[in-house]
Short mmCIF file of C-alpha atoms (C1' of nucleotides) in Angstrom, two decimals:
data_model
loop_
_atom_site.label_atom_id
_atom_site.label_comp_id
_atom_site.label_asym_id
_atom_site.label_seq_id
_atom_site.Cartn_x
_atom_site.Cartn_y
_atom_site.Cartn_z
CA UNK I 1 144.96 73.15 130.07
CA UNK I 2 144.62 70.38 131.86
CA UNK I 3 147.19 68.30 129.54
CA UNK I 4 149.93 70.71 129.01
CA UNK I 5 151.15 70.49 132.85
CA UNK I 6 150.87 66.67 132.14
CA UNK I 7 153.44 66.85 129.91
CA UNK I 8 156.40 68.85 131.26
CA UNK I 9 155.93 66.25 134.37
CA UNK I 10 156.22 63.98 132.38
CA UNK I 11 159.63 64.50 131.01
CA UNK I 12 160.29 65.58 134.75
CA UNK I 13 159.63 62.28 135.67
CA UNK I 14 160.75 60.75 132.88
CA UNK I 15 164.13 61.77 133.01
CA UNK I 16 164.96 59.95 135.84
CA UNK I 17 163.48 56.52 134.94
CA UNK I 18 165.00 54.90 131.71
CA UNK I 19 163.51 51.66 131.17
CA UNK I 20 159.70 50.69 129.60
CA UNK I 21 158.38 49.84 132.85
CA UNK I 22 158.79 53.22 134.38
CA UNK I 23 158.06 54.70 131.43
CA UNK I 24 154.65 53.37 131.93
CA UNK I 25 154.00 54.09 135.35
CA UNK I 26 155.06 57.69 134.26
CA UNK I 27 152.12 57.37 132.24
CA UNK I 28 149.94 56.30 135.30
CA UNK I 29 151.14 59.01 136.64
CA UNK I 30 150.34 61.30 134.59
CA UNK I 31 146.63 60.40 134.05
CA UNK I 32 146.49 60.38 138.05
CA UNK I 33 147.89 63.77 137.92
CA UNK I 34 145.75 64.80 135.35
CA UNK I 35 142.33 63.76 137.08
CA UNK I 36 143.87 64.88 140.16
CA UNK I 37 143.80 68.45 138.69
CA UNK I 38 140.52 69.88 139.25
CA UNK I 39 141.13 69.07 142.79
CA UNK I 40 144.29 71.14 143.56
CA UNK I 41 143.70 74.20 145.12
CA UNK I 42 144.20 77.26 143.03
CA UNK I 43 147.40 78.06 144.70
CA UNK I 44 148.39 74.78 143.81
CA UNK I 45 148.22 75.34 140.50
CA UNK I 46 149.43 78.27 140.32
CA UNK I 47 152.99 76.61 142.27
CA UNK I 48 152.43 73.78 139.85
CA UNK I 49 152.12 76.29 136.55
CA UNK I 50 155.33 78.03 137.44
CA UNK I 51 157.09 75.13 138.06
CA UNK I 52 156.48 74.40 134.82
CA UNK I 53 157.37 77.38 133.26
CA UNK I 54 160.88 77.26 135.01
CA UNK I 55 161.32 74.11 133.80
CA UNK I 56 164.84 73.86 131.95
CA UNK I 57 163.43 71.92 129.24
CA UNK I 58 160.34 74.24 128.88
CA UNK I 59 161.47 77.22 126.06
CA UNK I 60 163.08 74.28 123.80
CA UNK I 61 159.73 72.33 124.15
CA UNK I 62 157.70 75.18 123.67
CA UNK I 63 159.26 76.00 120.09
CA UNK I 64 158.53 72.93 119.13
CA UNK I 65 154.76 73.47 119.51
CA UNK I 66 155.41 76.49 118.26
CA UNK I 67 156.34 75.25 115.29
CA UNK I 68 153.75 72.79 115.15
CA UNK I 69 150.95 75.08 115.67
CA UNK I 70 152.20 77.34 112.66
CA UNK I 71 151.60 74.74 110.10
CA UNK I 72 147.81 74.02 111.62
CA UNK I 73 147.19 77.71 112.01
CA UNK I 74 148.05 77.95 108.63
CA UNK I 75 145.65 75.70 107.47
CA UNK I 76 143.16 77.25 109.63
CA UNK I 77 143.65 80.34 108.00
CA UNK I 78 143.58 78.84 104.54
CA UNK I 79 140.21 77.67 105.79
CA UNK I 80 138.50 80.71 107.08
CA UNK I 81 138.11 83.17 104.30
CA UNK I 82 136.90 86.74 104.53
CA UNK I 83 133.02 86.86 104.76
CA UNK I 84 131.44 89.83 102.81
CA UNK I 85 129.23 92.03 104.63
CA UNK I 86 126.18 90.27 104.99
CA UNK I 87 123.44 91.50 103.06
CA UNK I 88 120.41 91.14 105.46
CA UNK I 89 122.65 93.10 108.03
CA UNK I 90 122.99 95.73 105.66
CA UNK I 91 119.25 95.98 104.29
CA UNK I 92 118.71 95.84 108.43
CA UNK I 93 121.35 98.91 109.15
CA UNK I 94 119.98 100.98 105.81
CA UNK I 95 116.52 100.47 106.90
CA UNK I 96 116.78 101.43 110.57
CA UNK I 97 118.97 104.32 108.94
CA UNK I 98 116.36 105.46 106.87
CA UNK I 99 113.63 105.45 109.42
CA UNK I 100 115.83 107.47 111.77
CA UNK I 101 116.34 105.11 114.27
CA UNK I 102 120.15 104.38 113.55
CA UNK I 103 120.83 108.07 112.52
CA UNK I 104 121.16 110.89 113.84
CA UNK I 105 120.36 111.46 117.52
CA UNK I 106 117.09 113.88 117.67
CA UNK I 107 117.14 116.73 115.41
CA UNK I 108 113.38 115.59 114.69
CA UNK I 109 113.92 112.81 112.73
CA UNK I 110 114.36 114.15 109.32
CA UNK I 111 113.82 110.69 107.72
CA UNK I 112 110.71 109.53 110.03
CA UNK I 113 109.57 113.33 109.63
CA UNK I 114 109.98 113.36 105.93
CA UNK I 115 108.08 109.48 105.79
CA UNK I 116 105.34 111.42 107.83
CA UNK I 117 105.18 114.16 105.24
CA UNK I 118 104.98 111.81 102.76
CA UNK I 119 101.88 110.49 104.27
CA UNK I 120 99.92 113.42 105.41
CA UNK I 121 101.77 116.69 104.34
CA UNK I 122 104.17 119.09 105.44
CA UNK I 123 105.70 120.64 108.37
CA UNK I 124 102.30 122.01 109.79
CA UNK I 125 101.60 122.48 113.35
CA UNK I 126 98.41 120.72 112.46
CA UNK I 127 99.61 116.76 112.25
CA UNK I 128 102.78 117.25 114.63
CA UNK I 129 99.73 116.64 116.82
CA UNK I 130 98.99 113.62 114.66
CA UNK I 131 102.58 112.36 114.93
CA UNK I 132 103.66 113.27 117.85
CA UNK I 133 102.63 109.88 119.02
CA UNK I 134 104.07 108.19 116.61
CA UNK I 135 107.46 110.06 117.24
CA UNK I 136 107.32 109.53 120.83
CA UNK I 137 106.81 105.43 119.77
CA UNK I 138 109.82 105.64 117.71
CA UNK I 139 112.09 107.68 119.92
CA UNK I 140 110.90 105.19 122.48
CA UNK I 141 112.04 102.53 120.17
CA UNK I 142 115.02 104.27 119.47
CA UNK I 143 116.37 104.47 122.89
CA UNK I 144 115.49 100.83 123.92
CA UNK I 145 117.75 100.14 120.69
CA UNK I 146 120.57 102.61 121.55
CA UNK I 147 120.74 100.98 124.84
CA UNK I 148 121.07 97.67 123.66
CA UNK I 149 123.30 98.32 121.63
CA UNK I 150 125.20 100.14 124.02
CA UNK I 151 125.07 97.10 126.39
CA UNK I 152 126.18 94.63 123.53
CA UNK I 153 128.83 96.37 122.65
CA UNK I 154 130.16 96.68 126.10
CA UNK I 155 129.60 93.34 126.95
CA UNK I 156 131.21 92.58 124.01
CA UNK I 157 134.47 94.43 124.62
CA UNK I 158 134.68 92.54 128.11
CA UNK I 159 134.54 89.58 126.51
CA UNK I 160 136.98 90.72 124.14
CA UNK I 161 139.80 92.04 126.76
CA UNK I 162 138.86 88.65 128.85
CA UNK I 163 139.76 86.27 126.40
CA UNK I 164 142.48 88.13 124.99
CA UNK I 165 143.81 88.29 128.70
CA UNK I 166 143.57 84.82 128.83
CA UNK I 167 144.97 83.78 125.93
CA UNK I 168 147.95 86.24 127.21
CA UNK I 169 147.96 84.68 129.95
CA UNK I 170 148.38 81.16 128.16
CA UNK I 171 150.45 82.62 125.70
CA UNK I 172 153.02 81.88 128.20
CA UNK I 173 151.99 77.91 128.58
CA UNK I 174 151.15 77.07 125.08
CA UNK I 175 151.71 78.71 121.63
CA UNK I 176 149.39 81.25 121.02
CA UNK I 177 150.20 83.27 117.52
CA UNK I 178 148.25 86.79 117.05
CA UNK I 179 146.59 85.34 114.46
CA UNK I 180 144.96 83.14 116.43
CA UNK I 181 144.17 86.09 118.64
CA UNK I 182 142.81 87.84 116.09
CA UNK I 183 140.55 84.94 114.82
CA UNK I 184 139.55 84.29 118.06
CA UNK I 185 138.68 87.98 118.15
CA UNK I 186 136.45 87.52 114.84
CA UNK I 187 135.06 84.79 115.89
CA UNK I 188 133.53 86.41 119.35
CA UNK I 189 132.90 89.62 117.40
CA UNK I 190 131.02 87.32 114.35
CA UNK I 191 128.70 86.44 117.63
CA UNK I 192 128.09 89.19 118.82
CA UNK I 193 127.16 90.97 115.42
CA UNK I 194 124.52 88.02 115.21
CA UNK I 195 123.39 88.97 118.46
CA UNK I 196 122.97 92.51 117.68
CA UNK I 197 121.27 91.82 114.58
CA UNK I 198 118.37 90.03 115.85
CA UNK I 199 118.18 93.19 117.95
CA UNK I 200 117.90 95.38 114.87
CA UNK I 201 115.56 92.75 113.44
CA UNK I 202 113.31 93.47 115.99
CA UNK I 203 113.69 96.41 116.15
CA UNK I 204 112.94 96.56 112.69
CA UNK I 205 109.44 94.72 112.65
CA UNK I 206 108.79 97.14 115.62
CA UNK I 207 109.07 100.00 113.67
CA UNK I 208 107.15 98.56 110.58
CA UNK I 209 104.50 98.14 113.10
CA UNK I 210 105.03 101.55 114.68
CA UNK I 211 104.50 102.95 110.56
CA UNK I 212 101.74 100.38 109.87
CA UNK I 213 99.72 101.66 112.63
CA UNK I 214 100.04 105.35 112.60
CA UNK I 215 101.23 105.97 109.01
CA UNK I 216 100.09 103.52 106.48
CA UNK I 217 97.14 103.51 108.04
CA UNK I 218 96.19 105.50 104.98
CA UNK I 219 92.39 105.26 105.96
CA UNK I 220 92.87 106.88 109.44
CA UNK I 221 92.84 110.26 108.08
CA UNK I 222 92.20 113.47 109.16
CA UNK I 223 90.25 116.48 108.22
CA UNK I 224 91.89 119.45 107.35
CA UNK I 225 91.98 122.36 109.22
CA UNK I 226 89.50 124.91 108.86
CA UNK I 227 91.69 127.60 106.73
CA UNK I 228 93.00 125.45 104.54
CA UNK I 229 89.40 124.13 103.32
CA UNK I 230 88.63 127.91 103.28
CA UNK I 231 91.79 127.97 100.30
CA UNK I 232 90.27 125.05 98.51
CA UNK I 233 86.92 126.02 98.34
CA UNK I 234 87.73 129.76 97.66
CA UNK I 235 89.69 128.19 94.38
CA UNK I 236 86.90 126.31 93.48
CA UNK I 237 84.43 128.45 93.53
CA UNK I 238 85.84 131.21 92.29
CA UNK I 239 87.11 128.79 89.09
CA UNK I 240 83.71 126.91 89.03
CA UNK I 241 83.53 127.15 85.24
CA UNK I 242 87.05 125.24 85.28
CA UNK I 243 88.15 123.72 88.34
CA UNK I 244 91.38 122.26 87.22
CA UNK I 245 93.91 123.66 88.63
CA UNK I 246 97.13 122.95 87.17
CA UNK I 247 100.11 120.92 88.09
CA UNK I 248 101.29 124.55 89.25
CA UNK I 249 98.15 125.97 90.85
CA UNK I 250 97.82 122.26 92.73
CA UNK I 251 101.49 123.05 94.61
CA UNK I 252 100.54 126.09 95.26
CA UNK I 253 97.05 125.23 96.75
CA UNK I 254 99.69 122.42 98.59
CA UNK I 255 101.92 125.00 99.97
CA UNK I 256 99.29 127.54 101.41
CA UNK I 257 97.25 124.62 103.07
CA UNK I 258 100.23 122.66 103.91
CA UNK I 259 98.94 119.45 102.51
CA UNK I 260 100.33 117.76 99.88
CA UNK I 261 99.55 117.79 96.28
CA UNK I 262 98.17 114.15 96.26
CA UNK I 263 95.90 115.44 98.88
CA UNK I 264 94.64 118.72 96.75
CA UNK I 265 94.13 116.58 93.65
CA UNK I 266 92.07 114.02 95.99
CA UNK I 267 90.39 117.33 97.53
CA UNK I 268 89.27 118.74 94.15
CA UNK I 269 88.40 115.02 92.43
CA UNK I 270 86.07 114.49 95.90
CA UNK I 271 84.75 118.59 95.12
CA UNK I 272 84.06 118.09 91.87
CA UNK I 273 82.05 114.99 91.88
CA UNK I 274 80.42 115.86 95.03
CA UNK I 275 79.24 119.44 94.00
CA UNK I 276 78.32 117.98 90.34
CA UNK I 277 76.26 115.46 92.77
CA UNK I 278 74.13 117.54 94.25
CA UNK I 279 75.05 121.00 93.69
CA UNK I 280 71.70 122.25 95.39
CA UNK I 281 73.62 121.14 98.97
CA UNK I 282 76.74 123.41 97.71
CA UNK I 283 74.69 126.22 96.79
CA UNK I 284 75.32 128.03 99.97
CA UNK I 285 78.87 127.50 100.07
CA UNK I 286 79.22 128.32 96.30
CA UNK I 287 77.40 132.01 97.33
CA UNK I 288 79.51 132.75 100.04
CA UNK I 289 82.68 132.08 98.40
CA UNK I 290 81.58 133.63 95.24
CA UNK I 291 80.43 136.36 97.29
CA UNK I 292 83.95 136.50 99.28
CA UNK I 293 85.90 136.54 95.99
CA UNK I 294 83.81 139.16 94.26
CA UNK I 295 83.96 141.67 97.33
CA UNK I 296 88.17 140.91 97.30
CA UNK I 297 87.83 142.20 93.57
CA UNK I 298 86.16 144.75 94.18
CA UNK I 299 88.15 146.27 96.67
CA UNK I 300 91.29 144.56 94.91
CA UNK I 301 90.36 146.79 91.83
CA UNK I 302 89.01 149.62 94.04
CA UNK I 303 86.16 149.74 92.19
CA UNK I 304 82.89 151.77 93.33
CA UNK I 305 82.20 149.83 96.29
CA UNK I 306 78.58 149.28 96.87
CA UNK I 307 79.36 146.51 99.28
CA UNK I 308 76.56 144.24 100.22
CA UNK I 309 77.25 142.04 102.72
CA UNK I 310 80.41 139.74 101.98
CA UNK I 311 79.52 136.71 104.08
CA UNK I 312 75.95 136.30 103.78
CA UNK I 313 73.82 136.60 100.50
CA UNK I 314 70.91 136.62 102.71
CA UNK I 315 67.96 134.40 101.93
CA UNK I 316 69.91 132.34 99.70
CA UNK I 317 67.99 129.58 100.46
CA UNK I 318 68.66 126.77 98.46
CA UNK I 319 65.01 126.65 96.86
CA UNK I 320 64.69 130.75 96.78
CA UNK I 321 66.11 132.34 93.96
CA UNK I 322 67.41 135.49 95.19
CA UNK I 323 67.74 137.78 92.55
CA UNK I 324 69.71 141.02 92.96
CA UNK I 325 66.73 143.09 90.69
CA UNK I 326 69.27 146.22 90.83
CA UNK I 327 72.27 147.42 89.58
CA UNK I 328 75.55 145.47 89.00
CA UNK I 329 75.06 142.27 91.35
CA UNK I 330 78.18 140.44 90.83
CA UNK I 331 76.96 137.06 92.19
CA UNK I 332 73.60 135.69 90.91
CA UNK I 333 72.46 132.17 93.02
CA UNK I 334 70.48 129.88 91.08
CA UNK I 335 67.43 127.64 92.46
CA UNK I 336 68.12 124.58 93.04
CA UNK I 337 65.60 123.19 90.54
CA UNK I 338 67.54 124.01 87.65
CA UNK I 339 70.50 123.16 89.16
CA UNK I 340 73.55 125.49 88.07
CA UNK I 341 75.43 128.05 89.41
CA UNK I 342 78.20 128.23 87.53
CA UNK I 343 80.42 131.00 87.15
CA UNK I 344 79.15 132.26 90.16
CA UNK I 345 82.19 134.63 90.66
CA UNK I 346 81.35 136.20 87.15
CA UNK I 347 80.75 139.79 86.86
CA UNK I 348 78.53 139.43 84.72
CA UNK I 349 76.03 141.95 85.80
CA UNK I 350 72.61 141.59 85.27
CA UNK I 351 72.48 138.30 83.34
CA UNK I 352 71.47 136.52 85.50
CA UNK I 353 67.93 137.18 85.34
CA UNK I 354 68.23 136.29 81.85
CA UNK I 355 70.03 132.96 82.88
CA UNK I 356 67.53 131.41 85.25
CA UNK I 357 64.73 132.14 82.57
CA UNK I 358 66.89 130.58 79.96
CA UNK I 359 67.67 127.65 81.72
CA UNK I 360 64.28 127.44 82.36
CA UNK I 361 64.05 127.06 78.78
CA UNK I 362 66.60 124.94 78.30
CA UNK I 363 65.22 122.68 80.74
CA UNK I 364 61.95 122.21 78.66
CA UNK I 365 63.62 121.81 75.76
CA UNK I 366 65.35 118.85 77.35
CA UNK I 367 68.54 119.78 75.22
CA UNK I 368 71.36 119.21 76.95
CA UNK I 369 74.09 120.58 74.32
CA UNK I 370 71.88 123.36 74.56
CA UNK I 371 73.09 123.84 78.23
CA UNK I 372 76.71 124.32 76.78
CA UNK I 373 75.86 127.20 74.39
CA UNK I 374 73.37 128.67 76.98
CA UNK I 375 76.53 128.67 79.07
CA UNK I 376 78.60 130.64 76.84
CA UNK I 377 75.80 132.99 75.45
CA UNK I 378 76.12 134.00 79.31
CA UNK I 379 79.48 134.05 80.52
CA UNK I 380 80.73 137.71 79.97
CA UNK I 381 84.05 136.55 79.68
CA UNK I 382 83.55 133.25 77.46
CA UNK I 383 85.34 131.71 79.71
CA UNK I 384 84.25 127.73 79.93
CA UNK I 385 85.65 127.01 76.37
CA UNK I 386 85.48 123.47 76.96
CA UNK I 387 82.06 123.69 78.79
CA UNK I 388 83.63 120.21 79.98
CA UNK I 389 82.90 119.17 83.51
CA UNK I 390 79.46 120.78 84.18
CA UNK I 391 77.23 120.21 81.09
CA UNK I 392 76.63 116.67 81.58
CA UNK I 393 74.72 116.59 85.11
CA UNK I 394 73.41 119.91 84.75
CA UNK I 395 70.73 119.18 82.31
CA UNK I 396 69.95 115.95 83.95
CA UNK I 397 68.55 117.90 87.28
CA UNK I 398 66.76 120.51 84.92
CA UNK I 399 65.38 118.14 82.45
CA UNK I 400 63.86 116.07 85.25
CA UNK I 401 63.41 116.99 88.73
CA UNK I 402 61.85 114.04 89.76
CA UNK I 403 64.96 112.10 88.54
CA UNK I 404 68.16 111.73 90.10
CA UNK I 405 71.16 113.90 88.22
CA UNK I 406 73.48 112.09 86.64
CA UNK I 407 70.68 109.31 85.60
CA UNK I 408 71.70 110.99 82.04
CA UNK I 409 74.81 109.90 81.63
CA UNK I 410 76.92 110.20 77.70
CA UNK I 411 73.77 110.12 76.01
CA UNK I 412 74.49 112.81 73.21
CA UNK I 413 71.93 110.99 71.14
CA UNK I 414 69.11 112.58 72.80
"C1'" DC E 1 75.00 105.01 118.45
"C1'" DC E 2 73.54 106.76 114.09
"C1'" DC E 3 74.57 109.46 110.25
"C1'" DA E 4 76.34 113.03 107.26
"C1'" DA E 5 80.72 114.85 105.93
"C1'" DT E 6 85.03 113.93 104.22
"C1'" DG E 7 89.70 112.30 102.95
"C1'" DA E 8 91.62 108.31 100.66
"C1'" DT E 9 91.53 104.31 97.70
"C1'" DT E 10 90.15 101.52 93.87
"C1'" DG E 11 88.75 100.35 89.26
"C1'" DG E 12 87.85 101.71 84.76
"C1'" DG E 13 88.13 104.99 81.02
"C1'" DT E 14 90.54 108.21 77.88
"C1'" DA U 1 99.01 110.84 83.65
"C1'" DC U 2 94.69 112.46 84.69
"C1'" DC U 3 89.98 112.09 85.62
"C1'" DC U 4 85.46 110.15 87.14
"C1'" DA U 5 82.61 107.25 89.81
"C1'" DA U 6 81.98 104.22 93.41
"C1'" DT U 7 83.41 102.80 97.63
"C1'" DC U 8 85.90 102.48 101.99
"C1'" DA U 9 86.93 104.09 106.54
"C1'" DT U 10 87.26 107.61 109.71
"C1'" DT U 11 85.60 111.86 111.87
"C1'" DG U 12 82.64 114.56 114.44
"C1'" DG U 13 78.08 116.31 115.51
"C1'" DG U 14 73.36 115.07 117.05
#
DNA sequence: CCCAATGATTGGGT
DNA sequence: ACCCAATCATTGGG
């Protein structure tokens, strides 16, 4: 800027002095004007600027540099080269994206909602509660990062429309082509994409945070609700002999309780080796739900109701064997000492009687195959064909009270 | 605060 | 891929 006026004077002066001497104090004068400059007054300048653009020799001069600055714009360009999109931006954008902070504006967040199904099941008014902190964090999030961006962006098309006014503005002093316009453009915009990306960087380790804390804490769990334990354990029991359920029965069991599947194999892999554990603790639970499932038969099937009470096998106390003496009991309970109560939900009438003294057999004999065929002398229905999961510890607490179960572990040898 | 219950994870087996 | 067993970590009641 402060040279170009400097030069146009020059020739102004110049033109009147011919020789080498006054070319030189031309010179002095120039470098006088040109420290001089800052101190003119703006109006000064501004006299002084449009001097120089009505100077006569001023169009012929300024093709010149025109010219000029082609050839080194040219090699500028030749220079620059057209950056591809920069990967870390992009893992940045897809990320924030995905976790619904980029995306759409509310609609619940189906990404962030579908990460939080992921961790702790479905749409269920029971862990909106759960997450409803964690969406407020992220919307929270989301806004501080919608604003910035906002503000960036503005601030970055002032800057834009300033420069480009200027350079408009000096378009008229000194050759400015549109491709330098456009560079210059690039160049500011290149910034300010930098600028915004450490703002989705952040906001990026803010939301792994966010997750880290509220949903990868996979340990921070919490129980399920009432009815949907009420689901599980009514499956159980009422498949005691077998409590598998299948790929299909699991998503099912997922769907009604609004967990996911993960959680119902978890649920039945905890069940399973917690009832095997101690199955004198469950022996309550197992009554009532065998109890619950064999009254739904029965009125399912519309059978001859003689309906004893559905929720409470009375004096089912875990050590008192509470035998139904009389006609058709559909659940039997077994004491505690010998351990079992398999097929609970059998019909199996009046066998039961017959069981306990048979186990109590069984238990003398120590055998502990024996436990599988007394099992399916006594299911009506044959059903555990496997006699799989319950065999093994069952024996254990009959054979030895004293001991532990599960102190007899794959000892077929016996 | 202690402790049992409980959902989730890990390691090892088939 | 599924299961079992042990274990972890949280929950919720006392």
């Amino acid at each position: 800027m402060a040279g170009h006026p400097g030069l146009p004077q020059h020739m102004q002066e110049g033109t009147g002095g011919t020789d080498g001497d006054g070319r030189k104090q031309d010179i002095g004068d120039i470098l006088q004007q040109i420290m001089t400059i800052t101190d003119q007054s703006l109006d000064e300048a501004q006299a002084r600027k449009h001097a120089l653009n009505c100077h006569r020799m001023k169009p012929a001069l300024f093709n010149v540099l025109c010219e000029i600055k082609e050839k080194t714009v040219l090699s500028i360009r030749g220079a620059q080269e057209e950056e591809p999109p920069d990967p870390q931006l992009m893992r940045l954008d897809n990320m924030l994206l995905a976790e619904g902070v980029s995306g759409p504006e509310k609609g619940g967040g189906s990404a962030a909602a579908a990460a939080a199904a992921a961790a702790s099941g479905g749409a269920g008014a029971d862990n909106s509660a759960e997450h409803s902190d964690y969406r407020a964090k992220l919307s929270q999030i989301r806004q501080i990062y919608h604003t910035e961006l906002e503000k960036y962006e503005q601030a970055c098309n002032e800057f834009t429309t300033h420069v480009m006014n200027l350079l408009r503005e000096q378009s008229r002093t000194r050759p400015i082509s549109p491709k330098e316009i456009e560079r210059m453009v690039s160049i500011i915009h290149r910034k300010f994409s930098s600028i915004q990306m450490q703002l989705k960087q952040s906001t990026c380790e803010a939301v792994m945070i966010l997750r880290s804390r509220f949903l990868d804490a996979r340990r921070k769990r919490r129980n399920f609700n009432k009815q949907a334990t009420e689901i599980l354990n009514e499956y159980f029991y009422s498949h005691l002999s077998n409590p598998y359920p299948s790929e299909e029965a699991k998503e099912e069991l997922a769907k009604k309780c609004a967990i996911t599947v993960a959680q119902v194999s978890n649920w039945f892999g905890n069940k399973r080796i917690r009832y095997k554990k101690n199955i004198g603790k469950f022996q309550e639970e197992a009554n009532m739900y065998a109890a619950r499932t064999a009254v739904n038969a029965a009125n399912a099937s519309s059978h001859g109701s003689q309906a004893n009470s559905p929720s409470t096998p009375n004096s089912a106390g875990s050590g008192g064997s509470f035998n139904m003496s009389n006609s058709g009991d559909l659940f039997m309970s077994v004491q505690s000492l010998n351990g079992d109560s398999y097929q609970g939900a059998q019909v199996g009438a009046n066998v039961q009687s017959q069981v306990d003294t048979l186990r109590h057999v069984i238990s003398q004999t120590g055998g502990y195959s024996e436990g599988l065929t007394a099992n399916q002398m006594y299911s009506p229905q044959g059903i555990n064909a496997n006699g799989g999961w319950q065999d093994a510890p069952t024996p254990s607490s009959v054979t030895s009270p004293t001991e532990g179960p599960g102190s007899v572990h794959s000892d077929t040898s016996n």
